[in-house]
Short mmCIF file of C-alpha atoms in Angstrom, two decimals:
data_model
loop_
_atom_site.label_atom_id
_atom_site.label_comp_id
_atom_site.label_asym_id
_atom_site.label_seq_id
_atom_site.Cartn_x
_atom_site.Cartn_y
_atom_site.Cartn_z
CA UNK A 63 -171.72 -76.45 17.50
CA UNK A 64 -172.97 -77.96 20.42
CA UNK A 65 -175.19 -81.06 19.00
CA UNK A 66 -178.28 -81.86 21.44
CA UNK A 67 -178.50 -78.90 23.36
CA UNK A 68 -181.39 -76.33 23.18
CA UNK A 69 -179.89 -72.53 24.47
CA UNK A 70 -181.72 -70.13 24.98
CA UNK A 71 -181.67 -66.59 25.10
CA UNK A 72 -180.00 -66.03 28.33
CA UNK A 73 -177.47 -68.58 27.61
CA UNK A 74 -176.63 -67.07 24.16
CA UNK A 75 -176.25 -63.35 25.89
CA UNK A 76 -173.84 -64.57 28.51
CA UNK A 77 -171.74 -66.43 25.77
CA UNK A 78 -171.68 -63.42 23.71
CA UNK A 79 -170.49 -61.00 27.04
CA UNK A 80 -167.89 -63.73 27.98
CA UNK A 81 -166.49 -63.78 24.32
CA UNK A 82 -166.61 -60.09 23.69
CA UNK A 83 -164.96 -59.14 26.86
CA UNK A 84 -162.01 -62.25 26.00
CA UNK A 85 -161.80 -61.19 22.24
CA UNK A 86 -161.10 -57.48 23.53
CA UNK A 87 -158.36 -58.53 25.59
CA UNK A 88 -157.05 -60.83 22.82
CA UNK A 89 -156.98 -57.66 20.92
CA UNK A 90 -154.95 -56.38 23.30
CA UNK A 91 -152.02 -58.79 23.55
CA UNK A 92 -151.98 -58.68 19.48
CA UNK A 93 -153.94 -62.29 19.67
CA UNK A 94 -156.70 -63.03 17.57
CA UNK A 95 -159.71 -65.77 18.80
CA UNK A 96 -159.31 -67.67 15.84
CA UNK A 97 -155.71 -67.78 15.71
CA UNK A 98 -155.96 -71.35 17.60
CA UNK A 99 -158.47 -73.97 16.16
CA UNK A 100 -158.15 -77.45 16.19
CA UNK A 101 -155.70 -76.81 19.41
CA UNK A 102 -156.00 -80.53 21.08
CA UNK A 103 -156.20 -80.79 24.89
CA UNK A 104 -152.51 -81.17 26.32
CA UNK A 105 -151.79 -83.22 28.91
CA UNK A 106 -149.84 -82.11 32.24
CA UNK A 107 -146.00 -83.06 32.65
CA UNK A 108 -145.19 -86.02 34.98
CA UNK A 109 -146.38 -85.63 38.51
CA UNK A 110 -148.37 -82.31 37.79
CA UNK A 111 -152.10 -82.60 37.49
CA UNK A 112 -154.14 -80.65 35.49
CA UNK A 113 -157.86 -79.37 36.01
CA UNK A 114 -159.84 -77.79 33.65
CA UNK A 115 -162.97 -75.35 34.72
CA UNK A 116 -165.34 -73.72 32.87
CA UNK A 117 -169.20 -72.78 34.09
CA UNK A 118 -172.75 -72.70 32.80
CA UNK A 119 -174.11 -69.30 33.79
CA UNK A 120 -178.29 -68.68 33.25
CA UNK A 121 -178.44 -64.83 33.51
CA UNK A 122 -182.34 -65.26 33.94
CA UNK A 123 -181.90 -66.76 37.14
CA UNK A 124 -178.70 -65.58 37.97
CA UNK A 125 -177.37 -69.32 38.90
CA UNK A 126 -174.30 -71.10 37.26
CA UNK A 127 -172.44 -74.26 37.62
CA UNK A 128 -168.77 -74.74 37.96
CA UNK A 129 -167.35 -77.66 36.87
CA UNK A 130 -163.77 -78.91 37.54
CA UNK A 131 -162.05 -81.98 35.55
CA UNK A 132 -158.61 -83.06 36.52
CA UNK A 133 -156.32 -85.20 34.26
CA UNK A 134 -152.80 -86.78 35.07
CA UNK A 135 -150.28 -87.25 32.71
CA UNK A 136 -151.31 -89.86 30.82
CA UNK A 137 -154.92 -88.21 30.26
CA UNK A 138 -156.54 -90.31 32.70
CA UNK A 139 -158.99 -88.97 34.72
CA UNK A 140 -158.11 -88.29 38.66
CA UNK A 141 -161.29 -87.02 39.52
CA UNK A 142 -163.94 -84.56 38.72
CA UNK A 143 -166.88 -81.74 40.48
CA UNK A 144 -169.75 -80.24 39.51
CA UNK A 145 -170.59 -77.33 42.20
CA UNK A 146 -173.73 -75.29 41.63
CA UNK A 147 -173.82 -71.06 42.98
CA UNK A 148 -176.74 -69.01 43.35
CA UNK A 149 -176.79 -64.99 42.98
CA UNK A 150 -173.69 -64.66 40.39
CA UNK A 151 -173.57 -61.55 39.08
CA UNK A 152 -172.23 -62.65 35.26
CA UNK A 153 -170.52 -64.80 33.44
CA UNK A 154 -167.39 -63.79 34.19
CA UNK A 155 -167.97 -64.15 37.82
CA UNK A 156 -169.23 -67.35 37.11
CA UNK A 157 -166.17 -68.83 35.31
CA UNK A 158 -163.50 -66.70 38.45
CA UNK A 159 -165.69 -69.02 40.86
CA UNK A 160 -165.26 -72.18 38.87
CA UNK A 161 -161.10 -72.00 38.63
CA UNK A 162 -162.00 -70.98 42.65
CA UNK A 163 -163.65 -74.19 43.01
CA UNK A 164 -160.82 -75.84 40.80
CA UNK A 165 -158.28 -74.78 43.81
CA UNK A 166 -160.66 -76.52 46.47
CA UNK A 167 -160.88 -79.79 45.18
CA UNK A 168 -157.30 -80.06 44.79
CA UNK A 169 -156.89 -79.17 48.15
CA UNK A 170 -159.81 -81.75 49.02
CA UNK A 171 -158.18 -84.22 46.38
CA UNK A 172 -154.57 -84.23 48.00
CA UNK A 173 -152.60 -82.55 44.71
CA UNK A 174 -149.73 -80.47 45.59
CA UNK A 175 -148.41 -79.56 41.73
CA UNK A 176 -151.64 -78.31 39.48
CA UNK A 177 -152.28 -76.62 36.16
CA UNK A 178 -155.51 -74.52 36.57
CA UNK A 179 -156.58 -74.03 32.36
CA UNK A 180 -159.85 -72.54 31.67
CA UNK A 181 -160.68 -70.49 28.62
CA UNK A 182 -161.55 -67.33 30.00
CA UNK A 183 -158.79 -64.90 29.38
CA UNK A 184 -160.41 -62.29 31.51
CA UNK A 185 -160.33 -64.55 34.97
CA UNK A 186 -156.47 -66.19 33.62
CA UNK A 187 -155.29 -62.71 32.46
CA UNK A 188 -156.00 -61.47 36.11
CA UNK A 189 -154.13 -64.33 37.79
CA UNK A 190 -151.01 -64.33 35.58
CA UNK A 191 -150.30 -60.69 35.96
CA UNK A 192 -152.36 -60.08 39.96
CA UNK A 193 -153.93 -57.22 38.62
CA UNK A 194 -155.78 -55.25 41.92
CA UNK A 195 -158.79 -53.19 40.73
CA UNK A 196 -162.25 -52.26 41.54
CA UNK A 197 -163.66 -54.96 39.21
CA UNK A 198 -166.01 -57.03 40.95
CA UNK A 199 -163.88 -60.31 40.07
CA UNK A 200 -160.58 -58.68 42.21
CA UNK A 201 -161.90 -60.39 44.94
CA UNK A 202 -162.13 -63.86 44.12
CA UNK A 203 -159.01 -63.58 41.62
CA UNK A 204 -157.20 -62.08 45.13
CA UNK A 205 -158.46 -65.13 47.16
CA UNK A 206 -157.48 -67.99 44.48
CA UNK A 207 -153.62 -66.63 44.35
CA UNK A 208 -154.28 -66.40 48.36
CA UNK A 209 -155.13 -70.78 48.03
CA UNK A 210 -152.01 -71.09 45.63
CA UNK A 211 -149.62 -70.71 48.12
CA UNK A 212 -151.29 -73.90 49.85
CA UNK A 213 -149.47 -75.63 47.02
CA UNK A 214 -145.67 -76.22 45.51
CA UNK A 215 -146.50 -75.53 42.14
CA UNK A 216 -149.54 -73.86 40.23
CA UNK A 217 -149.75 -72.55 36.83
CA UNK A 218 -152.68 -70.78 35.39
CA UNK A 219 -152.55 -70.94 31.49
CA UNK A 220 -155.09 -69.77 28.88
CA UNK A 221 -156.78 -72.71 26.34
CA UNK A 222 -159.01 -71.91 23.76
CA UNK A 223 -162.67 -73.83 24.36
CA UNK A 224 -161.68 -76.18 21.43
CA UNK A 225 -159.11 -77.55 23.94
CA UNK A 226 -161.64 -77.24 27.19
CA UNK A 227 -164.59 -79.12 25.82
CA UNK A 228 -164.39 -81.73 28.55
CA UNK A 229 -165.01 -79.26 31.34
CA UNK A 230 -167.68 -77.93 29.02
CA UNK A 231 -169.41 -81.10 29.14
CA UNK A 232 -169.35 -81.13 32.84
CA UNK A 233 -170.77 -78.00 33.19
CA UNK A 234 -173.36 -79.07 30.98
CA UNK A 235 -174.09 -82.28 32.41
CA UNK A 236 -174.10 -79.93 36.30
CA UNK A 237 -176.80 -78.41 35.09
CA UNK A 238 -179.28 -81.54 34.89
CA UNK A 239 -177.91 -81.98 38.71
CA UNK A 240 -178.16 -78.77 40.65
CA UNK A 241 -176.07 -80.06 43.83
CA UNK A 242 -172.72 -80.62 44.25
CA UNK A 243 -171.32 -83.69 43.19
CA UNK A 244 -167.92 -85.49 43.30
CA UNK A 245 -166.38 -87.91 41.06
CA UNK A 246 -162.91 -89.78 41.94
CA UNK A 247 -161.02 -91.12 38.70
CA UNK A 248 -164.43 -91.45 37.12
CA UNK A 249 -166.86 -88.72 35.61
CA UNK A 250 -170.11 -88.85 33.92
CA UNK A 251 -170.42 -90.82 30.95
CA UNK A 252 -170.72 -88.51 28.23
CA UNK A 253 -167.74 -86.52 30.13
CA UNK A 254 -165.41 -90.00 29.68
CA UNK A 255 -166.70 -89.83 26.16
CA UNK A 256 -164.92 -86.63 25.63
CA UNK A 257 -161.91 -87.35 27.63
CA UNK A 258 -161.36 -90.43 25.45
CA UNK A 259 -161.66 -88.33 23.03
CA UNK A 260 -158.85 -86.32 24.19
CA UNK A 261 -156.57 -88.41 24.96
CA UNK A 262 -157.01 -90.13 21.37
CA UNK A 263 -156.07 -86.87 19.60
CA UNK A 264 -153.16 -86.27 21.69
CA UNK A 265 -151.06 -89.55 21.86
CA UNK A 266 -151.98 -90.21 18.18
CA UNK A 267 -151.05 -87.10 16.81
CA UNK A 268 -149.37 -86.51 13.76
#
């Protein structure tokens, strides 16, 4: 439940495709999407950071927002981006282009050992096993493994969006923005909110 946001229709299709196409491939792998709830955020190990993406697509208007959030170890935040596109095709295109986006501001930011986690198994699914096909999201998924080997150490793991909702909030919060903007070891405020959040349910876990 997302509490102070009005969707509409658009919005509501996109989520739909996006979790229709994912829950196929869970199906797939013998995974079910409700096998993991209450999954908490996990932070990177020492000396890695990690950077969530996710995206707000608006099918309407074909524009989305990709929003990047990276965390150190301890769950504090190293910096963040919100990066807006025009003339995406879908959702899923919109969410290959955010963990794209995720790749350039680590290169911008310096980071040499990264976790890219996003919850779309359809874009992580396609980096973890390079699959080459005539899908429209080969391209990009070809070009982020292409900006991988500008670093010593990247990972590309699967979270369900109970564990992404930071980068959610991002996205969300892009959307009242619509140009790019840059954050270093600070983020919007409702964004920290979240990330405090986070990092609470982690360290105090039982």
């Amino acid at each position: 439940v997302n509490k102070g946001l009005n969707f509409e229709l658009h919005e509501i299709v996109g989520f739909i495709q996006s979790y229709v196409q994912d829950s196929s491939l869970c199906k797939t792998k013998g995974l079910s999407p409700f096998m993991q709830r209450n999954v908490l955020w996990r932070p990177p190990k020492s000396g890695v950071i990690k950077l969530n993406f996710d995206a707000s697509f608006m099918s309407n208007t074909n524009f989305s927002i990709s929003a990047v959030l990276a965390r150190d170890s301890d769950g504090q935040i190293m910096g963040a981006c919100t990066y807006p596109l025009l003339d995406v095709a879908d959702a899923f295109m919109a969410e290959a282009r955010a963990c794209e986006r995720a790749l350039y501001f680590a290169l911008d930011m310096g980071f040499r050992k990264v976790v890219l986690e996003g919850d779309s198994l359809t874009v992580i699914k396609k980096l973890n096993l390079n699959i080459v096909d005539r899908s429209v999201l080969s391209p990009i998924s070809q070009h982020i493994l292409f900006l991988a080997g500008s670093f010593k150490e990247v990972t590309y793991p699967f979270v369900p969006r109970e564990a992404n909702k930071a980068a959610h909030e991002l996205a969300m919060d892009g959307r009242n923005r619509q140009f790019p903007c840059f954050w270093v070891e600070e983020a919007p405020l409702s964004v920290i909110d979240v990330v405090e959040s986070d990092r609470y349910e982690w360290f105090h876990r039982r």
